Short mmCIF file of C-alpha atoms in Angstrom, two decimals:
data_model
loop_
_atom_site.label_atom_id
_atom_site.label_comp_id
_atom_site.label_asym_id
_atom_site.label_seq_id
_atom_site.Cartn_x
_atom_site.Cartn_y
_atom_site.Cartn_z
CA MET U 209 6.34 65.77 22.74
CA GLN U 210 7.83 67.50 19.72
CA HIS U 211 5.77 70.38 18.39
CA ASP U 212 5.09 71.45 14.84
CA HIS U 213 6.78 74.84 14.60
CA SER U 214 5.49 76.19 11.30
CA TYR U 215 6.54 79.58 10.17
CA ASP U 216 5.18 79.99 8.36
CA GLY U 217 12.52 86.51 3.78
CA GLU U 218 13.42 89.39 2.21
CA VAL U 219 14.73 91.48 -0.30
CA GLY U 220 17.12 93.08 -2.99
CA GLN U 221 15.67 91.63 -5.81
CA GLY U 222 13.81 90.99 -2.79
CA GLU U 223 16.10 92.18 -0.08
CA VAL U 224 15.36 93.83 3.26
CA ILE U 225 17.16 97.14 3.53
CA ASP U 226 19.42 97.80 6.51
CA SER U 227 18.56 100.86 8.56
CA VAL U 228 21.00 103.71 8.98
CA SER U 229 21.71 102.59 12.53
CA SER U 230 22.59 99.03 11.53
CA PRO U 231 26.22 97.94 11.94
CA PRO U 232 28.35 97.95 8.81
CA PRO U 233 27.84 94.70 6.91
CA VAL U 234 30.62 92.33 6.03
CA SER U 235 31.94 93.23 2.59
CA GLN U 236 30.60 90.95 -0.12
CA PRO U 237 32.28 90.61 -3.49
CA ARG U 238 30.04 89.79 -6.39
CA GLY U 239 29.28 86.07 -6.52
CA LEU U 240 28.35 83.61 -9.22
CA LEU U 241 24.66 83.82 -8.29
CA THR U 242 22.33 86.40 -6.83
CA GLU U 243 21.14 85.61 -3.32
CA ASP U 244 17.65 84.69 -4.55
CA LEU U 245 18.96 82.26 -7.18
CA ALA U 246 21.43 80.76 -4.72
CA ALA U 247 18.62 80.25 -2.20
CA ILE U 248 16.54 78.45 -4.82
CA ALA U 249 19.52 76.31 -5.88
CA VAL U 250 20.39 75.31 -2.31
CA ALA U 251 16.74 74.55 -1.50
CA VAL U 252 16.36 72.41 -4.62
CA ILE U 253 19.51 70.44 -3.78
CA LEU U 254 18.26 69.80 -0.25
CA LEU U 255 14.77 68.81 -1.41
CA VAL U 256 16.22 66.43 -3.99
CA ALA U 257 18.40 64.89 -1.27
CA CYS U 258 15.33 64.50 0.96
CA CYS U 259 13.48 62.78 -1.90
CA LEU U 260 16.35 60.42 -2.70
CA ALA U 261 16.57 59.42 0.96
CA VAL U 262 13.02 58.02 0.96
CA ARG U 263 12.78 54.22 1.07
CA SER U 264 9.65 52.17 0.42
CA ASN U 265 8.57 49.10 2.37
CA GLN U 266 5.97 46.75 0.95
CA SER U 267 4.05 44.61 3.41
CA GLU U 268 2.86 41.10 2.68
CA PRO U 269 -0.70 41.11 1.32
CA ALA U 270 -3.35 39.72 3.63
CA ALA U 271 -5.85 37.17 2.41
CA ASP U 272 -8.58 39.76 1.98
CA SER U 273 -6.52 42.78 0.91
CA SER U 274 -3.69 43.88 -1.34
CA ALA U 275 -0.15 44.67 -0.24
CA SER U 276 0.38 48.12 1.27
CA VAL U 277 3.38 50.37 0.71
CA THR U 278 4.87 52.53 3.44
CA TYR U 279 7.67 55.07 3.16
CA GLU U 280 10.41 56.14 5.52
CA ASN U 281 13.21 58.67 5.22
CA SER U 282 16.74 57.50 5.95
CA LEU U 283 17.71 61.09 6.88
CA LYS U 284 15.23 61.21 9.77
CA PRO U 285 17.65 59.78 12.39
CA TRP U 286 20.12 62.54 11.44
CA LEU U 287 17.80 65.56 11.41
CA GLY U 288 15.76 66.96 14.26
CA MET U 289 15.24 69.52 17.00
CA PRO U 290 15.81 69.40 20.78
CA ALA U 291 13.28 67.36 22.74
CA GLU U 292 10.72 68.65 25.24
CA TRP U 293 12.08 68.96 28.78
CA GLN U 294 11.13 69.80 32.35
CA GLY U 295 13.42 70.94 35.14
CA ASN U 296 16.80 70.35 33.52
CA PRO U 297 17.41 71.92 30.08
CA LEU U 298 20.08 69.32 29.35
CA GLN U 299 17.22 66.85 28.92
CA ALA U 300 16.49 68.53 25.58
CA LEU U 301 19.77 67.16 24.22
CA GLY U 302 20.33 64.39 26.75
CA GLY U 303 19.14 61.44 24.68
CA PRO U 304 21.49 59.96 22.09
CA SER U 305 18.87 60.31 19.34
CA GLU U 306 18.16 63.99 20.09
CA LEU U 307 21.84 64.90 20.23
CA THR U 308 22.55 63.01 17.01
CA ARG U 309 19.72 64.77 15.19
CA VAL U 310 20.72 68.24 16.33
CA VAL U 311 24.41 67.69 15.54
CA GLY U 312 23.49 66.10 12.22
CA ALA U 313 21.32 69.07 11.27
CA GLY U 314 24.13 71.42 12.25
CA VAL U 315 26.75 69.63 10.17
CA ILE U 316 24.51 69.39 7.08
CA LEU U 317 23.53 73.06 7.25
CA TRP U 318 27.12 74.08 8.01
CA ILE U 319 28.37 72.50 4.79
CA VAL U 320 25.46 73.67 2.65
CA PHE U 321 25.51 77.26 3.86
CA ALA U 322 29.28 77.59 3.57
CA LEU U 323 29.11 76.48 -0.07
CA GLY U 324 26.01 78.58 -0.74
CA ALA U 325 27.70 81.61 0.79
CA GLY U 326 30.61 81.12 -1.59
CA ALA U 327 28.19 81.14 -4.52
CA ILE U 328 26.92 84.60 -3.54
CA GLY U 329 30.40 86.00 -3.05
CA ARG U 330 31.02 85.60 0.67
CA ASN U 331 34.25 84.27 2.14
CA ILE U 332 33.66 80.54 2.69
CA GLY U 333 36.29 80.29 5.43
CA ARG U 334 34.80 83.12 7.47
CA VAL U 335 31.28 81.74 7.09
CA ALA U 336 32.46 78.26 8.09
CA MET U 337 34.05 79.72 11.24
CA ALA U 338 31.07 81.86 12.27
CA PHE U 339 28.17 79.56 11.38
CA PRO U 340 28.59 77.07 14.29
CA ILE U 341 28.14 79.90 16.82
CA VAL U 342 24.99 81.16 15.09
CA PHE U 343 23.72 77.57 15.05
CA LEU U 344 24.41 77.21 18.80
CA LEU U 345 22.36 80.35 19.43
CA ALA U 346 19.53 78.91 17.32
CA THR U 347 19.78 75.68 19.33
CA LEU U 348 19.46 77.70 22.54
CA ALA U 349 16.25 79.27 21.20
CA TYR U 350 14.86 75.83 20.36
CA VAL U 351 15.79 74.48 23.82
CA ILE U 352 13.94 77.34 25.54
CA ALA U 353 10.90 76.82 23.30
CA GLU U 354 10.79 73.11 24.16
CA ASN U 355 10.41 73.71 27.90
CA ALA U 356 7.12 72.09 28.94
CA VAL U 357 5.67 75.30 30.44
CA VAL U 358 6.85 77.53 27.60
CA SER U 359 5.56 75.04 25.04
CA ALA U 360 2.15 74.88 26.72
CA TYR U 361 1.71 78.59 26.01
CA SER U 362 2.94 78.17 22.41
CA LEU U 363 5.79 80.64 22.90
CA GLU U 364 7.58 79.22 19.90
CA TYR U 365 11.18 79.28 18.79
CA ALA U 366 10.91 82.40 16.61
CA LEU U 367 10.20 84.59 19.64
CA TRP U 368 13.15 83.19 21.61
CA ALA U 369 15.48 83.41 18.61
CA ILE U 370 14.67 87.12 18.28
CA ILE U 371 15.21 87.65 22.03
CA VAL U 372 18.55 85.81 21.98
CA GLY U 373 19.77 87.94 19.08
CA LEU U 374 18.58 91.14 20.76
CA LEU U 375 20.29 90.31 24.06
CA ILE U 376 23.64 89.75 22.38
CA SER U 377 23.53 92.74 20.04
CA ASN U 378 22.42 95.10 22.84
CA THR U 379 24.83 93.87 25.54
CA ILE U 380 28.22 92.58 24.40
CA GLY U 381 27.54 93.45 20.77
CA THR U 382 27.92 91.18 17.75
CA PRO U 383 31.63 90.51 17.05
CA ARG U 384 32.71 91.44 13.54
CA TRP U 385 33.98 87.93 12.82
CA LEU U 386 30.52 86.53 13.72
CA ARG U 387 28.80 88.75 11.15
CA ALA U 388 30.05 86.44 8.40
CA GLY U 389 27.56 83.84 9.67
CA VAL U 390 24.72 86.35 9.95
CA MET U 391 22.93 85.77 6.63
CA THR U 392 19.34 86.63 7.47
CA GLU U 393 18.03 86.93 3.92
CA PHE U 394 19.78 83.81 2.68
CA TYR U 395 18.51 81.70 5.59
CA ILE U 396 14.92 82.83 5.22
CA LYS U 397 14.74 82.68 1.44
CA THR U 398 16.04 79.12 1.40
CA GLY U 399 13.64 78.14 4.18
CA LEU U 400 10.66 79.56 2.33
CA VAL U 401 11.51 77.68 -0.86
CA ILE U 402 11.74 74.45 1.14
CA MET U 403 8.43 75.30 2.78
CA GLY U 404 6.82 75.10 -0.66
CA ALA U 405 6.98 71.30 -0.38
CA GLU U 406 4.53 71.53 2.53
CA VAL U 407 2.00 73.78 0.76
CA LEU U 408 -0.02 71.50 -1.51
CA PHE U 409 -2.66 72.69 -3.97
CA ASN U 410 -4.49 69.42 -3.38
CA LYS U 411 -5.53 70.77 0.02
CA LEU U 412 -7.56 73.41 -1.80
CA LEU U 413 -9.93 70.79 -3.22
CA ALA U 414 -10.55 69.37 0.24
CA LEU U 415 -11.87 72.70 1.50
CA SER U 416 -14.81 73.02 -0.90
CA GLU U 417 -16.21 76.37 -2.03
CA LYS U 418 -16.73 77.82 1.46
CA GLY U 419 -13.13 77.21 2.43
CA ILE U 420 -11.89 78.80 -0.78
CA VAL U 421 -13.95 81.93 -0.05
CA VAL U 422 -12.49 82.19 3.46
CA SER U 423 -8.93 81.69 2.24
CA TRP U 424 -8.85 83.57 -1.06
CA LEU U 425 -11.49 86.29 -0.78
CA VAL U 426 -11.53 87.31 2.87
CA THR U 427 -7.72 87.27 3.17
CA PRO U 428 -6.91 89.92 0.50
CA THR U 429 -9.90 91.98 1.66
CA VAL U 430 -8.50 92.09 5.20
CA LEU U 431 -5.03 92.91 3.83
CA VAL U 432 -6.29 95.91 1.87
CA ALA U 433 -8.57 97.13 4.67
CA THR U 434 -5.82 96.86 7.29
CA PHE U 435 -3.30 98.73 5.14
CA TRP U 436 -5.86 101.46 4.42
CA PHE U 437 -6.64 101.79 8.15
CA GLY U 438 -2.95 102.09 9.00
CA GLN U 439 -2.35 104.77 6.37
CA ARG U 440 -5.53 106.83 6.59
CA VAL U 441 -6.66 106.44 10.21
CA LEU U 442 -3.51 105.67 12.20
CA ARG U 443 -1.39 107.71 9.75
CA MET U 444 1.63 105.46 10.15
CA LYS U 445 4.79 107.16 8.94
CA SER U 446 6.26 104.01 7.42
CA ALA U 447 4.13 102.53 4.65
CA SER U 448 6.44 99.52 4.42
CA LEU U 449 5.99 98.70 8.13
CA ASN U 450 2.24 99.06 7.69
CA MET U 451 2.24 96.69 4.72
CA VAL U 452 4.39 94.06 6.45
CA ILE U 453 2.15 94.07 9.54
CA SER U 454 -0.98 93.94 7.34
CA ALA U 455 0.31 90.95 5.36
CA ASP U 456 1.51 89.23 8.52
CA MET U 457 -1.88 89.40 10.23
CA SER U 458 -4.08 88.79 7.17
CA VAL U 459 -2.29 86.10 5.16
CA CYS U 460 -0.24 83.55 7.08
CA GLY U 461 1.99 85.18 9.64
CA VAL U 462 5.76 85.23 9.42
CA SER U 463 6.09 83.75 5.92
CA ALA U 464 3.85 86.41 4.40
CA ALA U 465 5.66 89.12 6.35
CA ILE U 466 8.98 87.95 4.94
CA ALA U 467 7.82 87.86 1.31
CA THR U 468 6.02 91.19 1.63
CA ALA U 469 9.05 92.81 3.27
CA ALA U 470 11.02 91.78 0.22
CA ALA U 471 8.47 93.23 -2.18
CA CYS U 472 8.20 96.62 -0.45
CA LYS U 473 11.84 96.79 0.67
CA ALA U 474 11.07 97.03 4.37
CA LYS U 475 13.84 97.57 6.89
CA LYS U 476 15.07 94.67 9.00
CA GLU U 477 13.84 96.45 12.12
CA GLU U 478 10.36 96.67 10.62
CA LEU U 479 10.31 92.97 9.78
CA SER U 480 11.52 92.08 13.28
CA LEU U 481 8.83 94.28 14.87
CA ALA U 482 6.09 92.76 12.71
CA ILE U 483 7.17 89.22 13.59
CA SER U 484 7.32 90.01 17.32
CA MET U 485 3.83 91.55 17.26
CA SER U 486 2.52 88.57 15.34
CA LEU U 487 3.89 86.10 17.87
CA MET U 488 2.42 87.96 20.84
CA PHE U 489 -1.05 88.16 19.32
CA THR U 490 -0.83 84.54 18.17
CA VAL U 491 -0.35 83.34 21.75
CA ALA U 492 -3.27 85.44 23.02
CA MET U 493 -5.67 84.40 20.25
CA MET U 494 -4.77 80.73 20.53
CA VAL U 495 -5.93 80.79 24.17
CA VAL U 496 -8.92 83.12 23.80
CA MET U 497 -10.59 82.03 20.55
CA PRO U 498 -11.70 78.44 21.44
CA PRO U 499 -13.79 79.52 24.48
CA ILE U 500 -15.26 82.45 22.51
CA ILE U 501 -16.31 80.06 19.73
CA ARG U 502 -17.99 77.77 22.26
CA LEU U 503 -19.71 80.76 23.87
CA LEU U 504 -21.09 81.85 20.48
CA GLY U 505 -22.35 78.32 19.79
CA LEU U 506 -20.51 77.98 16.48
CA SER U 507 -19.96 74.56 14.92
CA GLU U 508 -16.49 73.01 14.89
CA ALA U 509 -16.20 73.52 11.12
CA VAL U 510 -17.08 77.23 11.30
CA GLY U 511 -14.94 77.77 14.39
CA GLY U 512 -12.01 75.98 12.79
CA ALA U 513 -12.30 78.08 9.63
CA TRP U 514 -12.39 81.24 11.74
CA MET U 515 -9.27 80.28 13.67
CA GLY U 516 -7.47 79.13 10.53
CA GLY U 517 -8.09 82.47 8.87
CA THR U 518 -7.25 84.54 11.94
CA ILE U 519 -4.43 82.96 13.95
CA ASP U 520 -1.06 83.46 12.26
CA SER U 521 1.13 80.43 13.02
CA THR U 522 0.20 77.02 11.61
CA GLY U 523 1.40 75.37 14.83
CA ALA U 524 -0.78 77.65 16.96
CA VAL U 525 -3.71 77.07 14.59
CA ALA U 526 -3.37 73.31 15.09
CA ALA U 527 -3.15 73.69 18.87
CA ALA U 528 -6.19 75.99 19.05
CA GLY U 529 -8.18 73.74 16.73
CA ALA U 530 -7.36 70.69 18.86
CA LEU U 531 -8.80 72.50 21.91
CA LEU U 532 -12.08 72.80 20.03
CA GLY U 533 -12.22 69.31 18.49
CA ASP U 534 -10.88 67.04 15.75
CA GLU U 535 -12.99 68.55 12.97
CA ALA U 536 -12.04 72.08 14.00
CA GLU U 537 -8.36 71.15 13.96
CA LYS U 538 -8.54 69.69 10.43
CA VAL U 539 -10.50 72.63 9.00
CA ALA U 540 -8.29 75.22 10.71
CA ILE U 541 -5.08 73.67 9.39
CA ALA U 542 -6.54 73.32 5.88
CA VAL U 543 -7.59 77.00 5.78
CA LYS U 544 -4.17 78.11 7.00
CA MET U 545 -2.33 76.01 4.42
CA ILE U 546 -4.49 77.41 1.63
CA GLN U 547 -3.66 80.91 2.85
CA ASN U 548 0.01 79.95 2.52
CA ILE U 549 -0.53 79.47 -1.23
CA LEU U 550 -1.29 83.20 -1.47
CA ILE U 551 2.25 84.17 -0.47
CA GLY U 552 3.49 84.49 -4.06
CA VAL U 553 0.36 86.30 -5.27
CA VAL U 554 0.52 88.81 -2.42
CA ALA U 555 4.24 89.47 -3.00
CA PHE U 556 3.60 90.19 -6.69
CA PHE U 557 0.73 92.62 -6.12
CA VAL U 558 2.56 94.39 -3.29
CA ALA U 559 5.54 94.91 -5.63
CA LEU U 560 3.18 96.19 -8.34
CA TYR U 561 1.42 98.56 -5.93
CA TRP U 562 4.71 99.91 -4.58
CA VAL U 563 6.04 100.67 -8.05
CA THR U 564 2.77 102.22 -9.21
CA TYR U 565 1.79 104.31 -6.19
CA VAL U 566 4.17 104.37 -3.21
CA GLU U 567 7.55 104.88 -4.89
CA LYS U 568 6.35 106.12 -8.25
CA ASN U 569 8.83 108.20 -10.23
CA PRO U 570 6.89 111.17 -11.66
CA ASP U 571 9.16 111.20 -14.72
CA ASP U 572 8.70 107.54 -15.60
CA ARG U 573 5.71 105.33 -16.19
CA PRO U 574 5.67 102.16 -14.07
CA ASN U 575 6.78 99.22 -16.16
CA ILE U 576 6.87 95.46 -15.78
CA GLY U 577 10.66 95.55 -15.61
CA GLU U 578 10.57 97.55 -12.39
CA VAL U 579 7.98 95.18 -10.91
CA TRP U 580 10.18 92.23 -11.86
CA ARG U 581 13.23 93.90 -10.32
CA ARG U 582 11.39 94.44 -7.05
CA PHE U 583 9.60 91.07 -7.01
CA PRO U 584 11.34 88.60 -4.63
CA LYS U 585 12.58 85.89 -7.00
CA PHE U 586 12.85 83.26 -4.27
CA VAL U 587 9.04 83.23 -4.13
CA LEU U 588 9.14 81.57 -7.57
CA GLY U 589 11.10 78.73 -5.97
CA PHE U 590 8.40 78.44 -3.31
CA VAL U 591 5.69 78.21 -5.98
CA LEU U 592 7.70 75.70 -8.04
CA ALA U 593 8.25 73.44 -5.02
CA SER U 594 4.55 73.63 -4.20
CA ILE U 595 3.55 72.66 -7.75
CA VAL U 596 6.03 69.76 -7.98
CA PHE U 597 5.06 68.24 -4.64
CA SER U 598 1.35 68.77 -5.33
CA ILE U 599 1.78 66.71 -8.51
CA ILE U 600 3.68 63.99 -6.64
CA TYR U 601 0.99 63.99 -3.93
CA SER U 602 -1.72 63.30 -6.54
CA PHE U 603 -0.21 59.96 -7.62
CA PRO U 604 -1.21 56.67 -5.96
CA SER U 605 0.73 56.41 -2.67
CA GLY U 606 1.99 59.93 -3.36
CA ASP U 607 0.67 61.18 -0.04
CA GLY U 608 2.84 58.68 1.84
CA TYR U 609 5.90 59.62 -0.20
CA VAL U 610 5.42 63.37 0.30
CA ASN U 611 4.84 62.88 4.03
CA ALA U 612 8.09 60.90 4.25
CA VAL U 613 9.96 63.72 2.51
CA VAL U 614 8.41 66.51 4.57
CA LYS U 615 8.01 64.98 8.02
CA GLY U 616 11.10 62.84 7.70
CA ALA U 617 13.55 65.55 6.65
CA SER U 618 12.56 68.79 4.91
CA LYS U 619 10.44 70.23 7.73
CA SER U 620 13.37 69.95 10.15
CA ILE U 621 15.69 71.68 7.67
CA ARG U 622 13.14 74.43 7.06
CA GLY U 623 12.65 74.96 10.80
CA TRP U 624 16.38 75.31 11.45
CA ARG U 625 16.73 77.81 8.60
CA PHE U 626 13.97 80.01 9.97
CA CYS U 627 15.43 79.81 13.47
CA LEU U 628 18.86 80.82 12.15
CA ALA U 629 17.23 83.74 10.35
CA PHE U 630 15.37 85.00 13.41
CA VAL U 631 18.57 84.91 15.49
CA SER U 632 20.41 86.73 12.71
CA ILE U 633 17.82 89.50 12.31
CA ASP U 634 18.74 91.04 15.65
CA LEU U 635 22.40 90.06 15.66
CA ASP U 636 22.64 92.37 12.65
CA THR U 637 20.55 95.18 14.18
#
């Protein structure tokens, strides 16, 4: 059974700053595009390709009904992840279809990232040589995550990707030639823009007023309260680490952590730590919350809303909701997806707060130009993708078309990009 790994990026104009102890980066001449703009451009090209690959099939109308239209994506046989396995890890890639999908995803991303790297000033040849190894490491993380026992505990690919990167960087070390393929920010930014196609505003209407309150009022309240607690009570030395952890746990997990890290210029080590903490608590809460909800006698709708607003990963939210019931699963997923819409809003206000209070220059008044400089531009691509696909979804048969785009192709691409990013975070640390 293939699982929905939803993860739910990073900095410069949204760029995560390297720590002093980080290895020297590969030199990068100035490219045609900034990394944020290149990420948006690459994501748009891939989403357009996913849309163009959709084919419609119209069934013959029955005597008492009209003809129905179904959609399928011709890229689906060429894009995918390793399969679930038991006993022998080769089973994950043993079937012809699984191997074809993994290799197909690798080839497509290889070409796209090599060209995208050239646009931001990297050496295309070096990237083309290093990328296959980074992709193999990401594949290893996916294979581990798809083990039946590991999967049952929802120890998802992000955790294993981080561990794989850490093992290499802290044992044999990351070879200099491999660093050309370590493009953490570029991978994550592109993945987040593609993720926008999965975050539909139409879901907001399905939640009614109570769901909107849970998603859009409680979430920022928890974010502010958590950050205040970290600064005033725990007295954390790093405000950026505090903010990334606060956004991670209050908004929507890894995706919010990435966008917030970009806005407050967090270090890569801080982002990696926040993600690791999030994954550990996600596993624990996914197991513990359903029985607690039953013990308290809460309804499935209330319990689902609670889990959707509390558990970080969309995949873990779905799994925990399913343990409680069908209604709980639907409500939990809906709440989590509505929280995802807040990513751009949170990134903007974090950038504004940082300019106004945390890194305020006493000689200058904070201005909108500084906020714009700090704001992660790739988030605009995320919002644009969300708006466009929400509009498409609202048309007759639009839901089937969007599902064919997302489930047939774009979700696989987005998953691989996040996995590549999580491997790269610690290869570069």
